[in-house]
Amino acid sequence: MLTEKIKALKIEKDAVILAHYYQTGDVQDIADYVGDSLELSRIAAATDKKMIVFCGVNFMAETAKILSPDKKVLLPVEKAGCPMAMMINKKRLEDYRRANPERIVVCYVNSYAEVKALSDVCVTSSNAEKIVKHFRDKKMLYIPDKNLGSYVKKKYNLDMELWPGYCHVHNNLNLADVEKAREEHPDALFLVHPEAPLAVIEQADFVGSTKGIIEYASASDKKRFIIGTEQGILHPLKKNNPDKEFFPLSTRMTCYNMKYTTLEDVYNALLNETHEITIDPEIQKAAKKSLDLMLELS
Ligand code: 13P
Ligand code: SF4
């Protein structure tokens, strides 16, 4: 069986398999660790294994390589990318920095290494609030997610400019979705990811990262929840809470990039050691500074 072959190969290659909560259920089930962006970065930074197989999208595997440059980091499907990370690039950020040297650049981890390398500090959805609060007296630019940026900017009344990027999965959620879901499930709590538009976030009972949403639902006495984030999260939610019910806010919440990876890809990645992530050493060093500061402050 493929699962058994993956487990055997993983031991032979001294590898750890990491998977994001948006991966398919069978990929999450084969992983050693399933987590949100912050948790997976921490595991990647601390692992003593020689190889990291990252089941997610390329900015996540890059982050693992930046934090653990001596490890072999593999992304099973090379084309698994993040459209939001592509909404900013080095040249445009350099131009911005030149024109606005006074602004601290706060960079969402959903970005590429060369963009992280030009930033002052990184954040994830689970530590963004804590980190921006640390810089609350400074002028900031938040890149590339305008939605998460708007949420923290309003909540803490910050002098913050917002890059006009977004996650298409969350950005197309709207108030009509919330009204419909509330009508269909009037007794359910609404939990949302901060990549959703501010108007949607403002309707929620809880706002948090994927891990935050899972922890909140698991700890709650309530039994029914409307979930405003990518549908892969339903797998751990249902697995951890068999007595509770979860209703997706919309049927449009699928990140196709997160769904490319199959068990066969994981097996092939381990067998052939593909596709290896490489990063220019200067970029790796500079990007690591922004990530290390994030880990220190969170
Ligand atoms: P988190 O897992 O940090 O909540 O991030 C969500 C996401 O969009 C990853 O692509
Ligand atoms: Fe990017 Fe959104 Fe997919 Fe996450 S869910 S990888 S932010 S497109």
mmCIF file with all atom_site columns, C-alpha atoms in Angstrom, residues 107-256:
data_model
loop_
_atom_site.group_PDB
_atom_site.id
_atom_site.type_symbol
_atom_site.label_atom_id
_atom_site.label_alt_id
_atom_site.label_comp_id
_atom_site.label_asym_id
_atom_site.label_entity_id
_atom_site.label_seq_id
_atom_site.pdbx_PDB_ins_code
_atom_site.Cartn_x
_atom_site.Cartn_y
_atom_site.Cartn_z
_atom_site.occupancy
_atom_site.B_iso_or_equiv
_atom_site.pdbx_formal_charge
_atom_site.auth_seq_id
_atom_site.auth_comp_id
_atom_site.auth_asym_id
_atom_site.auth_atom_id
_atom_site.pdbx_PDB_model_num
ATOM 1   C CA . CYS A 1 107 ? 5.536   40.965 5.345  1.00 0.00 ? 107 CYS A CA 1
ATOM 2   C CA . TYR A 1 108 ? 2.954   38.196 5.483  1.00 0.00 ? 108 TYR A CA 1
ATOM 3   C CA . VAL A 1 109 ? 4.730   34.823 5.124  1.00 0.00 ? 109 VAL A CA 1
ATOM 4   C CA . ASN A 1 110 ? 2.565   34.205 2.040  1.00 0.00 ? 110 ASN A CA 1
ATOM 5   C CA . SER A 1 111 ? 5.316   35.806 -0.048 1.00 0.00 ? 111 SER A CA 1
ATOM 6   C CA . TYR A 1 112 ? 8.493   34.743 -1.855 1.00 0.00 ? 112 TYR A CA 1
ATOM 7   C CA . ALA A 1 113 ? 12.003  34.704 -0.382 1.00 0.00 ? 113 ALA A CA 1
ATOM 8   C CA . GLU A 1 114 ? 13.254  37.779 -2.246 1.00 0.00 ? 114 GLU A CA 1
ATOM 9   C CA . VAL A 1 115 ? 10.303  39.805 -0.925 1.00 0.00 ? 115 VAL A CA 1
ATOM 10  C CA . LYS A 1 116 ? 10.906  38.575 2.635  1.00 0.00 ? 116 LYS A CA 1
ATOM 11  C CA . ALA A 1 117 ? 14.569  39.523 2.164  1.00 0.00 ? 117 ALA A CA 1
ATOM 12  C CA . LEU A 1 118 ? 13.552  43.155 1.528  1.00 0.00 ? 118 LEU A CA 1
ATOM 13  C CA . SER A 1 119 ? 11.211  43.292 4.544  1.00 0.00 ? 119 SER A CA 1
ATOM 14  C CA . ASP A 1 120 ? 11.795  44.238 8.173  1.00 0.00 ? 120 ASP A CA 1
ATOM 15  C CA . VAL A 1 121 ? 9.692   41.538 9.792  1.00 0.00 ? 121 VAL A CA 1
ATOM 16  C CA . CYS A 1 122 ? 7.473   38.643 8.758  1.00 0.00 ? 122 CYS A CA 1
ATOM 17  C CA . VAL A 1 123 ? 4.112   37.698 10.244 1.00 0.00 ? 123 VAL A CA 1
ATOM 18  C CA . THR A 1 124 ? 1.622   34.853 9.863  1.00 0.00 ? 124 THR A CA 1
ATOM 19  C CA . SER A 1 125 ? -2.111  35.004 10.445 1.00 0.00 ? 125 SER A CA 1
ATOM 20  C CA . SER A 1 126 ? -1.620  33.732 13.997 1.00 0.00 ? 126 SER A CA 1
ATOM 21  C CA . ASN A 1 127 ? 0.968   36.280 15.151 1.00 0.00 ? 127 ASN A CA 1
ATOM 22  C CA . ALA A 1 128 ? 0.215   39.334 12.946 1.00 0.00 ? 128 ALA A CA 1
ATOM 23  C CA . GLU A 1 129 ? -1.711  41.133 15.700 1.00 0.00 ? 129 GLU A CA 1
ATOM 24  C CA . LYS A 1 130 ? 1.024   40.646 18.276 1.00 0.00 ? 130 LYS A CA 1
ATOM 25  C CA . ILE A 1 131 ? 3.782   41.762 15.905 1.00 0.00 ? 131 ILE A CA 1
ATOM 26  C CA . VAL A 1 132 ? 2.080   44.867 14.506 1.00 0.00 ? 132 VAL A CA 1
ATOM 27  C CA . LYS A 1 133 ? 1.249   45.901 18.088 1.00 0.00 ? 133 LYS A CA 1
ATOM 28  C CA . HIS A 1 134 ? 4.982   45.794 18.775 1.00 0.00 ? 134 HIS A CA 1
ATOM 29  C CA . PHE A 1 135 ? 5.519   48.403 16.004 1.00 0.00 ? 135 PHE A CA 1
ATOM 30  C CA . ARG A 1 136 ? 2.317   50.361 16.673 1.00 0.00 ? 136 ARG A CA 1
ATOM 31  C CA . ASP A 1 137 ? 4.151   53.708 17.123 1.00 0.00 ? 137 ASP A CA 1
ATOM 32  C CA . LYS A 1 138 ? 5.872   53.378 13.736 1.00 0.00 ? 138 LYS A CA 1
ATOM 33  C CA . LYS A 1 139 ? 4.675   53.987 10.200 1.00 0.00 ? 139 LYS A CA 1
ATOM 34  C CA . MET A 1 140 ? 4.194   50.644 8.437  1.00 0.00 ? 140 MET A CA 1
ATOM 35  C CA . LEU A 1 141 ? 3.511   49.038 5.089  1.00 0.00 ? 141 LEU A CA 1
ATOM 36  C CA . TYR A 1 142 ? 1.699   45.691 5.196  1.00 0.00 ? 142 TYR A CA 1
ATOM 37  C CA . ILE A 1 143 ? 2.373   43.324 2.258  1.00 0.00 ? 143 ILE A CA 1
ATOM 38  C CA . PRO A 1 144 ? 0.844   41.643 0.303  1.00 0.00 ? 144 PRO A CA 1
ATOM 39  C CA . ASP A 1 145 ? -2.602  40.915 1.866  1.00 0.00 ? 145 ASP A CA 1
ATOM 40  C CA . LYS A 1 146 ? -4.831  44.022 1.968  1.00 0.00 ? 146 LYS A CA 1
ATOM 41  C CA . ASN A 1 147 ? -7.502  42.129 3.937  1.00 0.00 ? 147 ASN A CA 1
ATOM 42  C CA . LEU A 1 148 ? -5.381  40.954 6.841  1.00 0.00 ? 148 LEU A CA 1
ATOM 43  C CA . GLY A 1 149 ? -3.719  44.379 6.751  1.00 0.00 ? 149 GLY A CA 1
ATOM 44  C CA . SER A 1 150 ? -7.091  46.208 6.920  1.00 0.00 ? 150 SER A CA 1
ATOM 45  C CA . TYR A 1 151 ? -8.150  44.039 9.841  1.00 0.00 ? 151 TYR A CA 1
ATOM 46  C CA . VAL A 1 152 ? -5.089  44.802 12.021 1.00 0.00 ? 152 VAL A CA 1
ATOM 47  C CA . LYS A 1 153 ? -4.932  48.420 10.859 1.00 0.00 ? 153 LYS A CA 1
ATOM 48  C CA . LYS A 1 154 ? -8.498  49.106 12.013 1.00 0.00 ? 154 LYS A CA 1
ATOM 49  C CA . LYS A 1 155 ? -8.293  47.039 15.190 1.00 0.00 ? 155 LYS A CA 1
ATOM 50  C CA . TYR A 1 156 ? -5.160  48.830 16.461 1.00 0.00 ? 156 TYR A CA 1
ATOM 51  C CA . ASN A 1 157 ? -5.674  52.189 14.735 1.00 0.00 ? 157 ASN A CA 1
ATOM 52  C CA . LEU A 1 158 ? -2.326  51.966 12.934 1.00 0.00 ? 158 LEU A CA 1
ATOM 53  C CA . ASP A 1 159 ? -0.515  54.278 10.520 1.00 0.00 ? 159 ASP A CA 1
ATOM 54  C CA . MET A 1 160 ? -0.281  51.479 7.979  1.00 0.00 ? 160 MET A CA 1
ATOM 55  C CA . GLU A 1 161 ? -0.331  51.430 4.189  1.00 0.00 ? 161 GLU A CA 1
ATOM 56  C CA . LEU A 1 162 ? -1.703  48.314 2.523  1.00 0.00 ? 162 LEU A CA 1
ATOM 57  C CA . TRP A 1 163 ? -0.401  46.505 -0.534 1.00 0.00 ? 163 TRP A CA 1
ATOM 58  C CA . PRO A 1 164 ? -3.375  45.711 -2.801 1.00 0.00 ? 164 PRO A CA 1
ATOM 59  C CA . GLY A 1 165 ? -2.901  41.903 -2.813 1.00 0.00 ? 165 GLY A CA 1
ATOM 60  C CA . TYR A 1 166 ? -5.374  39.283 -1.639 1.00 0.00 ? 166 TYR A CA 1
ATOM 61  C CA . CYS A 1 167 ? -6.088  35.567 -1.413 1.00 0.00 ? 167 CYS A CA 1
ATOM 62  C CA . HIS A 1 168 ? -8.722  34.816 -4.046 1.00 0.00 ? 168 HIS A CA 1
ATOM 63  C CA . VAL A 1 169 ? -10.195 32.023 -1.907 1.00 0.00 ? 169 VAL A CA 1
ATOM 64  C CA . HIS A 1 170 ? -11.019 34.367 0.978  1.00 0.00 ? 170 HIS A CA 1
ATOM 65  C CA . ASN A 1 171 ? -11.414 37.633 -0.908 1.00 0.00 ? 171 ASN A CA 1
ATOM 66  C CA . ASN A 1 172 ? -14.524 36.473 -2.744 1.00 0.00 ? 172 ASN A CA 1
ATOM 67  C CA . LEU A 1 173 ? -16.459 35.852 0.492  1.00 0.00 ? 173 LEU A CA 1
ATOM 68  C CA . ASN A 1 174 ? -19.165 38.458 0.988  1.00 0.00 ? 174 ASN A CA 1
ATOM 69  C CA . LEU A 1 175 ? -21.981 39.628 3.254  1.00 0.00 ? 175 LEU A CA 1
ATOM 70  C CA . ALA A 1 176 ? -24.592 37.690 1.260  1.00 0.00 ? 176 ALA A CA 1
ATOM 71  C CA . ASP A 1 177 ? -22.682 34.473 2.121  1.00 0.00 ? 177 ASP A CA 1
ATOM 72  C CA . VAL A 1 178 ? -22.773 35.415 5.800  1.00 0.00 ? 178 VAL A CA 1
ATOM 73  C CA . GLU A 1 179 ? -26.495 36.270 5.741  1.00 0.00 ? 179 GLU A CA 1
ATOM 74  C CA . LYS A 1 180 ? -27.363 33.001 3.984  1.00 0.00 ? 180 LYS A CA 1
ATOM 75  C CA . ALA A 1 181 ? -25.256 30.870 6.345  1.00 0.00 ? 181 ALA A CA 1
ATOM 76  C CA . ARG A 1 182 ? -26.640 32.637 9.440  1.00 0.00 ? 182 ARG A CA 1
ATOM 77  C CA . GLU A 1 183 ? -30.184 32.073 8.161  1.00 0.00 ? 183 GLU A CA 1
ATOM 78  C CA . GLU A 1 184 ? -29.540 28.379 7.476  1.00 0.00 ? 184 GLU A CA 1
ATOM 79  C CA . HIS A 1 185 ? -27.703 27.803 10.782 1.00 0.00 ? 185 HIS A CA 1
ATOM 80  C CA . PRO A 1 186 ? -28.998 30.428 13.216 1.00 0.00 ? 186 PRO A CA 1
ATOM 81  C CA . ASP A 1 187 ? -27.544 28.683 16.277 1.00 0.00 ? 187 ASP A CA 1
ATOM 82  C CA . ALA A 1 188 ? -24.024 28.235 14.823 1.00 0.00 ? 188 ALA A CA 1
ATOM 83  C CA . LEU A 1 189 ? -20.989 30.350 15.672 1.00 0.00 ? 189 LEU A CA 1
ATOM 84  C CA . PHE A 1 190 ? -19.224 31.944 12.709 1.00 0.00 ? 190 PHE A CA 1
ATOM 85  C CA . LEU A 1 191 ? -15.413 31.497 12.675 1.00 0.00 ? 191 LEU A CA 1
ATOM 86  C CA . VAL A 1 192 ? -13.391 33.252 9.978  1.00 0.00 ? 192 VAL A CA 1
ATOM 87  C CA . HIS A 1 193 ? -9.813  33.571 8.723  1.00 0.00 ? 193 HIS A CA 1
ATOM 88  C CA . PRO A 1 194 ? -8.406  37.150 8.623  1.00 0.00 ? 194 PRO A CA 1
ATOM 89  C CA . GLU A 1 195 ? -7.667  36.863 4.871  1.00 0.00 ? 195 GLU A CA 1
ATOM 90  C CA . ALA A 1 196 ? -11.420 37.483 4.363  1.00 0.00 ? 196 ALA A CA 1
ATOM 91  C CA . PRO A 1 197 ? -12.627 41.027 3.590  1.00 0.00 ? 197 PRO A CA 1
ATOM 92  C CA . LEU A 1 198 ? -13.090 43.305 6.613  1.00 0.00 ? 198 LEU A CA 1
ATOM 93  C CA . ALA A 1 199 ? -16.885 43.509 6.154  1.00 0.00 ? 199 ALA A CA 1
ATOM 94  C CA . VAL A 1 200 ? -17.081 39.703 6.491  1.00 0.00 ? 200 VAL A CA 1
ATOM 95  C CA . ILE A 1 201 ? -14.620 39.585 9.400  1.00 0.00 ? 201 ILE A CA 1
ATOM 96  C CA . GLU A 1 202 ? -16.747 42.128 11.256 1.00 0.00 ? 202 GLU A CA 1
ATOM 97  C CA . GLN A 1 203 ? -19.682 39.691 11.221 1.00 0.00 ? 203 GLN A CA 1
ATOM 98  C CA . ALA A 1 204 ? -17.701 36.862 12.833 1.00 0.00 ? 204 ALA A CA 1
ATOM 99  C CA . ASP A 1 205 ? -17.803 35.484 16.362 1.00 0.00 ? 205 ASP A CA 1
ATOM 100 C CA . PHE A 1 206 ? -14.117 34.563 16.134 1.00 0.00 ? 206 PHE A CA 1
ATOM 101 C CA . VAL A 1 207 ? -11.231 35.591 13.830 1.00 0.00 ? 207 VAL A CA 1
ATOM 102 C CA . GLY A 1 208 ? -8.114  33.440 13.685 1.00 0.00 ? 208 GLY A CA 1
ATOM 103 C CA . SER A 1 209 ? -5.566  31.457 11.723 1.00 0.00 ? 209 SER A CA 1
ATOM 104 C CA . THR A 1 210 ? -6.376  27.911 10.637 1.00 0.00 ? 210 THR A CA 1
ATOM 105 C CA . LYS A 1 211 ? -4.912  26.593 13.895 1.00 0.00 ? 211 LYS A CA 1
ATOM 106 C CA . GLY A 1 212 ? -6.765  29.286 15.858 1.00 0.00 ? 212 GLY A CA 1
ATOM 107 C CA . ILE A 1 213 ? -10.066 28.228 14.276 1.00 0.00 ? 213 ILE A CA 1
ATOM 108 C CA . ILE A 1 214 ? -9.447  24.548 15.079 1.00 0.00 ? 214 ILE A CA 1
ATOM 109 C CA . GLU A 1 215 ? -8.481  25.315 18.681 1.00 0.00 ? 215 GLU A CA 1
ATOM 110 C CA . TYR A 1 216 ? -11.462 27.628 19.171 1.00 0.00 ? 216 TYR A CA 1
ATOM 111 C CA . ALA A 1 217 ? -14.002 25.113 17.799 1.00 0.00 ? 217 ALA A CA 1
ATOM 112 C CA . SER A 1 218 ? -12.454 22.234 19.765 1.00 0.00 ? 218 SER A CA 1
ATOM 113 C CA . ALA A 1 219 ? -12.525 24.145 23.072 1.00 0.00 ? 219 ALA A CA 1
ATOM 114 C CA . SER A 1 220 ? -16.042 25.580 22.610 1.00 0.00 ? 220 SER A CA 1
ATOM 115 C CA . ASP A 1 221 ? -19.147 24.160 24.372 1.00 0.00 ? 221 ASP A CA 1
ATOM 116 C CA . LYS A 1 222 ? -21.110 24.994 21.209 1.00 0.00 ? 222 LYS A CA 1
ATOM 117 C CA . LYS A 1 223 ? -21.814 22.208 18.710 1.00 0.00 ? 223 LYS A CA 1
ATOM 118 C CA . ARG A 1 224 ? -22.334 23.981 15.366 1.00 0.00 ? 224 ARG A CA 1
ATOM 119 C CA . PHE A 1 225 ? -19.975 26.267 13.461 1.00 0.00 ? 225 PHE A CA 1
ATOM 120 C CA . ILE A 1 226 ? -19.952 28.179 10.173 1.00 0.00 ? 226 ILE A CA 1
ATOM 121 C CA . ILE A 1 227 ? -16.405 28.075 8.818  1.00 0.00 ? 227 ILE A CA 1
ATOM 122 C CA . GLY A 1 228 ? -14.996 30.946 6.748  1.00 0.00 ? 228 GLY A CA 1
ATOM 123 C CA . THR A 1 229 ? -11.786 29.524 5.363  1.00 0.00 ? 229 THR A CA 1
ATOM 124 C CA . GLU A 1 230 ? -10.464 27.005 2.804  1.00 0.00 ? 230 GLU A CA 1
ATOM 125 C CA . GLN A 1 231 ? -12.410 23.742 2.945  1.00 0.00 ? 231 GLN A CA 1
ATOM 126 C CA . GLY A 1 232 ? -9.359  21.524 3.720  1.00 0.00 ? 232 GLY A CA 1
ATOM 127 C CA . ILE A 1 233 ? -9.739  22.650 7.334  1.00 0.00 ? 233 ILE A CA 1
ATOM 128 C CA . LEU A 1 234 ? -12.973 20.641 7.589  1.00 0.00 ? 234 LEU A CA 1
ATOM 129 C CA . HIS A 1 235 ? -10.901 17.432 7.728  1.00 0.00 ? 235 HIS A CA 1
ATOM 130 C CA . PRO A 1 236 ? -9.087  18.206 11.036 1.00 0.00 ? 236 PRO A CA 1
ATOM 131 C CA . LEU A 1 237 ? -12.178 19.974 12.422 1.00 0.00 ? 237 LEU A CA 1
ATOM 132 C CA . LYS A 1 238 ? -14.362 16.878 11.930 1.00 0.00 ? 238 LYS A CA 1
ATOM 133 C CA . LYS A 1 239 ? -11.603 14.457 12.949 1.00 0.00 ? 239 LYS A CA 1
ATOM 134 C CA . ASN A 1 240 ? -10.954 16.273 16.255 1.00 0.00 ? 240 ASN A CA 1
ATOM 135 C CA . ASN A 1 241 ? -14.654 16.952 16.975 1.00 0.00 ? 241 ASN A CA 1
ATOM 136 C CA . PRO A 1 242 ? -16.825 14.018 15.887 1.00 0.00 ? 242 PRO A CA 1
ATOM 137 C CA . ASP A 1 243 ? -19.710 15.326 18.039 1.00 0.00 ? 243 ASP A CA 1
ATOM 138 C CA . LYS A 1 244 ? -19.789 18.768 16.349 1.00 0.00 ? 244 LYS A CA 1
ATOM 139 C CA . GLU A 1 245 ? -21.073 20.041 13.005 1.00 0.00 ? 245 GLU A CA 1
ATOM 140 C CA . PHE A 1 246 ? -19.241 22.352 10.597 1.00 0.00 ? 246 PHE A CA 1
ATOM 141 C CA . PHE A 1 247 ? -20.787 24.273 7.705  1.00 0.00 ? 247 PHE A CA 1
ATOM 142 C CA . PRO A 1 248 ? -18.595 25.987 5.086  1.00 0.00 ? 248 PRO A CA 1
ATOM 143 C CA . LEU A 1 249 ? -19.490 29.675 4.671  1.00 0.00 ? 249 LEU A CA 1
ATOM 144 C CA . SER A 1 250 ? -19.523 29.184 0.897  1.00 0.00 ? 250 SER A CA 1
ATOM 145 C CA . THR A 1 251 ? -19.003 26.400 -1.639 1.00 0.00 ? 251 THR A CA 1
ATOM 146 C CA . ARG A 1 252 ? -16.316 28.502 -3.383 1.00 0.00 ? 252 ARG A CA 1
ATOM 147 C CA . MET A 1 253 ? -13.577 28.092 -0.771 1.00 0.00 ? 253 MET A CA 1
ATOM 148 C CA . THR A 1 254 ? -11.133 25.784 -2.545 1.00 0.00 ? 254 THR A CA 1
ATOM 149 C CA . CYS A 1 255 ? -7.479  26.616 -3.092 1.00 0.00 ? 255 CYS A CA 1
ATOM 150 C CA . TYR A 1 256 ? -6.594  24.514 -6.146 1.00 0.00 ? 256 TYR A CA 1
#
